[in-house]
């Protein structure tokens, strides 16, 4: 009953389809990456949200510029600007290169990350979704057994719900620059991306890069469940 009340009306079939999309896009994902994907979707990137305080805007921007440079040097440019995360999909993974190439400001990403910490996830929902994910993956016989999941949970002390990184294999094979942002905030500021992961532009010329400029602070309406 608790699960139904806080699950934001996502059906089991919708959750499984989300998992299918993730596996199709990331066929080399390991158990740790499945955990991270599910964790991101529910809780976001907690450590990064805490780091991105206003006084640290400059290093945050510098970090993104370095990652954009790496993408450019290695010809990395995802087709989509964003992709959903986890079963609850409270958070999105926003790819910096296609976002920046459409002439959107990087400082807006910093601001949205700061604000994303207000959207707190549900531990109970995450644990129930993890059970669903485990059962689904084991039933497919794709190389991960029930014992593999048990060993993973013991190793990370699952009951504490630690915030892990993606595996080395995942980061090596899917290195595109990205940031994790609350979906409601992202779509509130960029409604053109609702249901349109690649986005669109009204400009006749192809969007190019520009020097990011810091914007004035935006005031967002509070959403239900958002902290002050």
Short mmCIF file of C-alpha atoms in Angstrom, two decimals:
data_model
loop_
_atom_site.label_atom_id
_atom_site.label_comp_id
_atom_site.label_asym_id
_atom_site.label_seq_id
_atom_site.Cartn_x
_atom_site.Cartn_y
_atom_site.Cartn_z
CA UNK A 1 0.00 0.00 0.00
CA UNK A 2 2.83 2.39 0.84
CA UNK A 3 4.43 1.64 -2.50
CA UNK A 4 1.26 2.42 -4.40
CA UNK A 5 0.79 5.74 -2.64
CA UNK A 6 4.25 7.10 -3.37
CA UNK A 7 4.92 5.50 -6.74
CA UNK A 8 3.58 8.37 -8.87
CA UNK A 9 1.41 5.98 -10.92
CA UNK A 10 4.19 4.23 -12.85
CA UNK A 11 3.11 0.71 -13.68
CA UNK A 12 5.28 -2.39 -13.56
CA UNK A 13 5.20 -2.55 -17.36
CA UNK A 14 6.43 1.04 -17.63
CA UNK A 15 9.27 0.31 -15.24
CA UNK A 16 10.34 -2.79 -17.16
CA UNK A 17 10.31 -0.82 -20.40
CA UNK A 18 12.56 1.80 -18.74
CA UNK A 19 14.96 -1.00 -17.82
CA UNK A 20 14.85 -2.34 -21.37
CA UNK A 21 15.78 1.07 -22.79
CA UNK A 22 18.69 1.39 -20.40
CA UNK A 23 20.03 -2.06 -21.26
CA UNK A 24 19.69 -1.44 -25.00
CA UNK A 25 21.66 1.79 -24.69
CA UNK A 26 24.21 0.33 -22.25
CA UNK A 27 24.65 -3.39 -23.03
CA UNK A 28 27.89 -3.57 -21.01
CA UNK A 29 26.23 -2.43 -17.78
CA UNK A 30 27.14 -4.38 -14.64
CA UNK A 31 25.12 -4.91 -11.44
CA UNK A 32 26.74 -1.82 -9.93
CA UNK A 33 25.55 0.22 -12.91
CA UNK A 34 22.00 -1.09 -12.56
CA UNK A 35 22.09 -0.01 -8.92
CA UNK A 36 23.50 3.38 -9.84
CA UNK A 37 20.91 3.92 -12.56
CA UNK A 38 18.08 3.09 -10.18
CA UNK A 39 19.67 5.20 -7.40
CA UNK A 40 20.13 8.21 -9.66
CA UNK A 41 16.50 8.08 -10.74
CA UNK A 42 15.24 8.16 -7.15
CA UNK A 43 17.75 10.28 -5.23
CA UNK A 44 19.83 12.14 -7.80
CA UNK A 45 23.53 12.81 -7.34
CA UNK A 46 23.60 13.80 -3.68
CA UNK A 47 27.34 14.39 -3.28
CA UNK A 48 27.51 16.65 -6.35
CA UNK A 49 24.42 18.59 -5.30
CA UNK A 50 26.08 19.36 -1.97
CA UNK A 51 29.29 20.43 -3.71
CA UNK A 52 27.58 22.82 -6.12
CA UNK A 53 27.03 25.65 -3.67
CA UNK A 54 26.90 29.18 -5.05
CA UNK A 55 30.42 30.01 -3.94
CA UNK A 56 31.68 27.09 -6.02
CA UNK A 57 30.04 28.10 -9.30
CA UNK A 58 33.41 28.80 -10.93
CA UNK A 59 35.01 25.36 -10.39
CA UNK A 60 31.70 23.70 -11.30
CA UNK A 61 31.67 25.55 -14.61
CA UNK A 62 35.35 24.81 -15.20
CA UNK A 63 34.71 21.11 -14.66
CA UNK A 64 31.95 21.10 -17.27
CA UNK A 65 34.13 22.93 -19.79
CA UNK A 66 36.88 20.35 -19.30
CA UNK A 67 34.43 17.53 -19.90
CA UNK A 68 33.06 19.26 -22.99
CA UNK A 69 36.60 19.56 -24.30
CA UNK A 70 37.12 15.83 -23.73
CA UNK A 71 33.91 15.06 -25.62
CA UNK A 72 35.06 17.24 -28.51
CA UNK A 73 38.56 15.76 -28.64
CA UNK A 74 37.11 12.24 -28.72
CA UNK A 75 34.19 12.97 -31.05
CA UNK A 76 31.61 12.11 -28.38
CA UNK A 77 28.17 13.60 -28.99
CA UNK A 78 25.07 11.73 -27.78
CA UNK A 79 21.99 12.15 -29.96
CA UNK A 80 19.70 12.94 -27.04
CA UNK A 81 20.01 15.86 -24.66
CA UNK A 82 18.49 13.85 -21.82
CA UNK A 83 17.47 10.36 -20.85
CA UNK A 84 15.30 9.14 -17.95
CA UNK A 85 16.85 7.41 -14.96
CA UNK A 86 15.62 4.52 -12.86
CA UNK A 87 12.05 3.39 -12.34
CA UNK A 88 10.72 6.50 -10.59
CA UNK A 89 12.45 8.84 -13.09
CA UNK A 90 12.44 11.75 -10.66
CA UNK A 91 15.83 12.68 -12.10
CA UNK A 92 17.23 12.91 -15.63
CA UNK A 93 20.68 12.44 -17.08
CA UNK A 94 21.44 15.56 -19.15
CA UNK A 95 24.24 15.25 -21.71
CA UNK A 96 26.31 18.42 -21.82
CA UNK A 97 27.58 18.33 -25.41
CA UNK A 98 24.23 18.28 -27.27
CA UNK A 99 22.80 20.68 -24.68
CA UNK A 100 25.68 23.13 -25.14
CA UNK A 101 25.69 22.79 -28.93
CA UNK A 102 22.08 23.99 -28.96
CA UNK A 103 23.35 27.20 -27.31
CA UNK A 104 21.86 26.60 -23.89
CA UNK A 105 23.81 28.17 -20.98
CA UNK A 106 26.02 25.99 -18.81
CA UNK A 107 25.40 28.16 -15.76
CA UNK A 108 21.76 27.12 -15.91
CA UNK A 109 22.91 23.52 -15.38
CA UNK A 110 24.83 24.60 -12.28
CA UNK A 111 21.77 26.40 -10.96
CA UNK A 112 19.46 23.44 -11.60
CA UNK A 113 21.85 21.05 -9.87
CA UNK A 114 21.84 23.30 -6.81
CA UNK A 115 18.04 23.32 -6.77
CA UNK A 116 17.73 19.60 -7.41
CA UNK A 117 18.70 18.77 -3.82
CA UNK A 118 15.20 19.89 -2.77
CA UNK A 119 13.67 16.83 -4.46
CA UNK A 120 14.18 14.06 -1.96
CA UNK A 121 13.53 10.44 -2.90
CA UNK A 122 11.83 7.62 -1.02
CA UNK A 123 13.99 4.89 0.50
CA UNK A 124 11.09 2.42 0.64
CA UNK A 125 10.27 2.90 -3.03
CA UNK A 126 13.90 2.44 -3.99
CA UNK A 127 14.17 -0.83 -2.07
CA UNK A 128 10.97 -2.19 -3.60
CA UNK A 129 12.09 -1.14 -7.08
CA UNK A 130 15.44 -2.85 -6.46
CA UNK A 131 13.61 -6.10 -5.72
CA UNK A 132 11.69 -5.75 -8.99
CA UNK A 133 14.89 -5.02 -10.91
CA UNK A 134 16.72 -8.00 -9.39
CA UNK A 135 13.91 -10.42 -10.15
CA UNK A 136 13.62 -9.18 -13.72
CA UNK A 137 17.35 -9.35 -14.46
CA UNK A 138 17.81 -12.81 -12.91
CA UNK A 139 14.82 -14.17 -14.84
CA UNK A 140 16.41 -13.15 -18.15
CA UNK A 141 19.52 -15.31 -17.74
CA UNK A 142 21.81 -12.61 -19.13
CA UNK A 143 24.79 -13.41 -16.94
CA UNK A 144 23.70 -12.15 -13.52
CA UNK A 145 22.52 -14.71 -10.97
CA UNK A 146 20.65 -14.26 -7.71
CA UNK A 147 23.88 -15.02 -5.86
CA UNK A 148 25.66 -12.27 -7.82
CA UNK A 149 23.13 -9.77 -6.49
CA UNK A 150 23.46 -11.13 -2.95
CA UNK A 151 27.24 -10.78 -3.12
CA UNK A 152 26.90 -7.24 -4.44
CA UNK A 153 24.50 -6.24 -1.65
CA UNK A 154 26.81 -7.69 1.00
CA UNK A 155 29.82 -5.89 -0.46
CA UNK A 156 28.23 -2.44 -0.50
CA UNK A 157 26.17 -2.88 2.71
CA UNK A 158 22.96 -2.38 0.78
CA UNK A 159 20.84 -1.60 3.85
CA UNK A 160 22.65 1.75 4.09
CA UNK A 161 21.82 2.62 0.46
CA UNK A 162 25.30 3.98 -0.31
CA UNK A 163 25.85 6.36 -3.21
CA UNK A 164 28.19 4.49 -5.58
CA UNK A 165 29.85 5.51 -8.82
CA UNK A 166 29.30 3.77 -12.12
CA UNK A 167 31.65 0.85 -12.70
CA UNK A 168 34.99 1.31 -14.47
CA UNK A 169 33.62 -0.63 -17.44
CA UNK A 170 30.62 1.68 -17.70
CA UNK A 171 32.66 4.87 -17.45
CA UNK A 172 35.16 3.65 -20.04
CA UNK A 173 32.50 2.67 -22.57
CA UNK A 174 29.99 5.48 -21.94
CA UNK A 175 32.17 8.50 -21.11
CA UNK A 176 29.93 11.31 -22.40
CA UNK A 177 29.85 14.43 -20.21
CA UNK A 178 26.63 14.49 -18.21
CA UNK A 179 24.90 15.90 -15.15
CA UNK A 180 21.97 14.66 -13.06
CA UNK A 181 19.05 17.07 -12.66
CA UNK A 182 15.55 16.84 -11.17
CA UNK A 183 13.17 16.25 -14.06
CA UNK A 184 10.51 18.71 -12.85
CA UNK A 185 13.06 21.51 -12.66
CA UNK A 186 14.56 20.73 -16.05
CA UNK A 187 11.20 20.64 -17.83
CA UNK A 188 9.97 23.71 -15.98
CA UNK A 189 12.82 25.72 -17.44
CA UNK A 190 13.07 23.84 -20.77
CA UNK A 191 9.51 22.77 -21.70
CA UNK A 192 10.63 22.20 -25.30
CA UNK A 193 12.27 18.98 -24.14
CA UNK A 194 9.12 17.41 -22.69
CA UNK A 195 8.67 14.19 -24.64
CA UNK A 196 11.43 15.29 -27.01
CA UNK A 197 14.83 14.05 -25.76
CA UNK A 198 16.68 15.54 -28.73
CA UNK A 199 14.99 18.90 -28.35
CA UNK A 200 14.44 21.34 -31.18
CA UNK A 201 15.45 24.83 -32.16
CA UNK A 202 13.60 27.65 -33.91
CA UNK A 203 16.85 29.04 -35.30
CA UNK A 204 17.46 28.68 -39.03
CA UNK A 205 21.21 28.24 -38.63
CA UNK A 206 22.71 25.25 -36.91
CA UNK A 207 23.31 25.89 -33.25
CA UNK A 208 26.94 26.42 -32.38
CA UNK A 209 28.89 26.88 -29.20
CA UNK A 210 29.12 30.12 -27.29
CA UNK A 211 30.93 31.43 -24.25
CA UNK A 212 28.70 30.65 -21.24
CA UNK A 213 27.49 33.65 -19.32
CA UNK A 214 26.18 33.59 -15.76
CA UNK A 215 22.50 34.41 -15.59
CA UNK A 216 20.50 36.13 -12.93
CA UNK A 217 18.83 33.81 -10.44
CA UNK A 218 15.54 32.30 -11.56
CA UNK A 219 12.66 31.91 -9.12
CA UNK A 220 10.89 28.56 -9.45
CA UNK A 221 7.50 27.62 -8.04
CA UNK A 222 7.65 25.00 -5.29
CA UNK A 223 6.43 21.56 -6.26
CA UNK A 224 4.57 19.25 -3.93
CA UNK A 225 7.06 17.54 -1.65
CA UNK A 226 9.85 20.05 -2.35
CA UNK A 227 11.82 21.27 0.63
CA UNK A 228 12.06 24.94 1.42
#
